[in-house]
Amino acid sequence: MDRVAQLAAQARRMLEFEKDSLVGFEAARMTTRQMLREEAEDLGFAPNEISAAVDEALTAAGTTP
């Protein structure tokens, strides 16, 4: 699985976290984005690619970034 697909899979898992979260939507999404940024870094995305990769992963997971 390529790194874009791995990040999208992680985004889908994080969206489940958002559904079950006891905090508000904005706080849950901020946490999701932070965790995806960390995952993107671990997957080897360049620092200037991370934000776009997170947005793409969230879109691929079926939600708006």
PDB file of C-alpha atoms in Angstrom:
ATOM      1  CA  MET A   1       0.000   0.000   0.000  1.00  0.00           C
ATOM      2  CA  ASP A   2       1.436   3.379  -0.928  1.00  0.00           C
ATOM      3  CA  ARG A   3       1.789   6.152   1.601  1.00  0.00           C
ATOM      4  CA  VAL A   4      -1.169   8.166   0.237  1.00  0.00           C
ATOM      5  CA  ALA A   5      -3.430   5.145   0.674  1.00  0.00           C
ATOM      6  CA  GLN A   6      -1.997   4.495   4.152  1.00  0.00           C
ATOM      7  CA  LEU A   7      -2.742   8.063   5.200  1.00  0.00           C
ATOM      8  CA  ALA A   8      -6.287   7.802   3.800  1.00  0.00           C
ATOM      9  CA  ALA A   9      -6.826   4.561   5.742  1.00  0.00           C
ATOM     10  CA  GLN A  10      -5.659   6.289   8.910  1.00  0.00           C
ATOM     11  CA  ALA A  11      -8.033   9.177   8.144  1.00  0.00           C
ATOM     12  CA  ARG A  12     -10.961   6.741   7.943  1.00  0.00           C
ATOM     13  CA  ARG A  13     -10.018   5.327  11.351  1.00  0.00           C
ATOM     14  CA  MET A  14      -9.737   8.838  12.787  1.00  0.00           C
ATOM     15  CA  LEU A  15     -13.180   9.761  11.467  1.00  0.00           C
ATOM     16  CA  GLU A  16     -14.567   6.904  13.553  1.00  0.00           C
ATOM     17  CA  PHE A  17     -12.813   8.471  16.542  1.00  0.00           C
ATOM     18  CA  GLU A  18     -14.540  11.763  15.749  1.00  0.00           C
ATOM     19  CA  LYS A  19     -17.962  10.076  15.761  1.00  0.00           C
ATOM     20  CA  ASP A  20     -17.338   8.560  19.195  1.00  0.00           C
ATOM     21  CA  SER A  21     -15.572  11.580  20.661  1.00  0.00           C
ATOM     22  CA  LEU A  22     -16.963  13.284  23.733  1.00  0.00           C
ATOM     23  CA  VAL A  23     -15.428  16.597  22.719  1.00  0.00           C
ATOM     24  CA  GLY A  24     -16.951  18.962  20.158  1.00  0.00           C
ATOM     25  CA  PHE A  25     -16.511  18.547  16.424  1.00  0.00           C
ATOM     26  CA  GLU A  26     -13.882  21.270  16.100  1.00  0.00           C
ATOM     27  CA  ALA A  27     -11.710  19.813  18.864  1.00  0.00           C
ATOM     28  CA  ALA A  28     -12.060  16.307  17.434  1.00  0.00           C
ATOM     29  CA  ARG A  29     -11.145  17.503  13.925  1.00  0.00           C
ATOM     30  CA  MET A  30      -8.153  19.423  15.253  1.00  0.00           C
ATOM     31  CA  THR A  31      -6.966  16.229  16.953  1.00  0.00           C
ATOM     32  CA  THR A  32      -7.559  14.240  13.766  1.00  0.00           C
ATOM     33  CA  ARG A  33      -5.575  16.702  11.680  1.00  0.00           C
ATOM     34  CA  GLN A  34      -2.694  16.718  14.178  1.00  0.00           C
ATOM     35  CA  MET A  35      -2.528  12.931  14.277  1.00  0.00           C
ATOM     36  CA  LEU A  36      -2.650  12.765  10.482  1.00  0.00           C
ATOM     37  CA  ARG A  37       0.153  15.344  10.241  1.00  0.00           C
ATOM     38  CA  GLU A  38       2.272  13.165  12.525  1.00  0.00           C
ATOM     39  CA  GLU A  39       1.404  10.066  10.500  1.00  0.00           C
ATOM     40  CA  ALA A  40       2.279  11.876   7.245  1.00  0.00           C
ATOM     41  CA  GLU A  41       5.639  12.852   8.704  1.00  0.00           C
ATOM     42  CA  ASP A  42       6.273   9.238   9.744  1.00  0.00           C
ATOM     43  CA  LEU A  43       5.356   8.118   6.219  1.00  0.00           C
ATOM     44  CA  GLY A  44       8.024  10.396   4.775  1.00  0.00           C
ATOM     45  CA  PHE A  45       6.027  13.281   3.362  1.00  0.00           C
ATOM     46  CA  ALA A  46       8.110  16.428   3.026  1.00  0.00           C
ATOM     47  CA  PRO A  47       7.183  19.220   5.450  1.00  0.00           C
ATOM     48  CA  ASN A  48       5.772  21.335   2.623  1.00  0.00           C
ATOM     49  CA  GLU A  49       3.562  18.412   1.457  1.00  0.00           C
ATOM     50  CA  ILE A  50       1.995  17.476   4.784  1.00  0.00           C
ATOM     51  CA  SER A  51      -0.939  19.895   4.880  1.00  0.00           C
ATOM     52  CA  ALA A  52      -2.028  18.979   1.346  1.00  0.00           C
ATOM     53  CA  ALA A  53      -1.568  15.263   2.084  1.00  0.00           C
ATOM     54  CA  VAL A  54      -3.798  15.549   5.165  1.00  0.00           C
ATOM     55  CA  ASP A  55      -6.470  17.379   3.160  1.00  0.00           C
ATOM     56  CA  GLU A  56      -6.284  14.729   0.442  1.00  0.00           C
ATOM     57  CA  ALA A  57      -6.528  11.916   2.995  1.00  0.00           C
ATOM     58  CA  LEU A  58      -9.598  13.453   4.613  1.00  0.00           C
ATOM     59  CA  THR A  59     -11.216  13.926   1.203  1.00  0.00           C
ATOM     60  CA  ALA A  60     -10.432  10.317   0.248  1.00  0.00           C
ATOM     61  CA  ALA A  61     -11.953   9.214   3.551  1.00  0.00           C
ATOM     62  CA  GLY A  62     -15.204  10.894   2.553  1.00  0.00           C
ATOM     63  CA  THR A  63     -15.222  14.158   4.456  1.00  0.00           C
ATOM     64  CA  THR A  64     -14.282  17.755   3.878  1.00  0.00           C
ATOM     65  CA  PRO A  65     -10.876  18.773   5.182  1.00  0.00           C
TER      66      PRO A  65
END
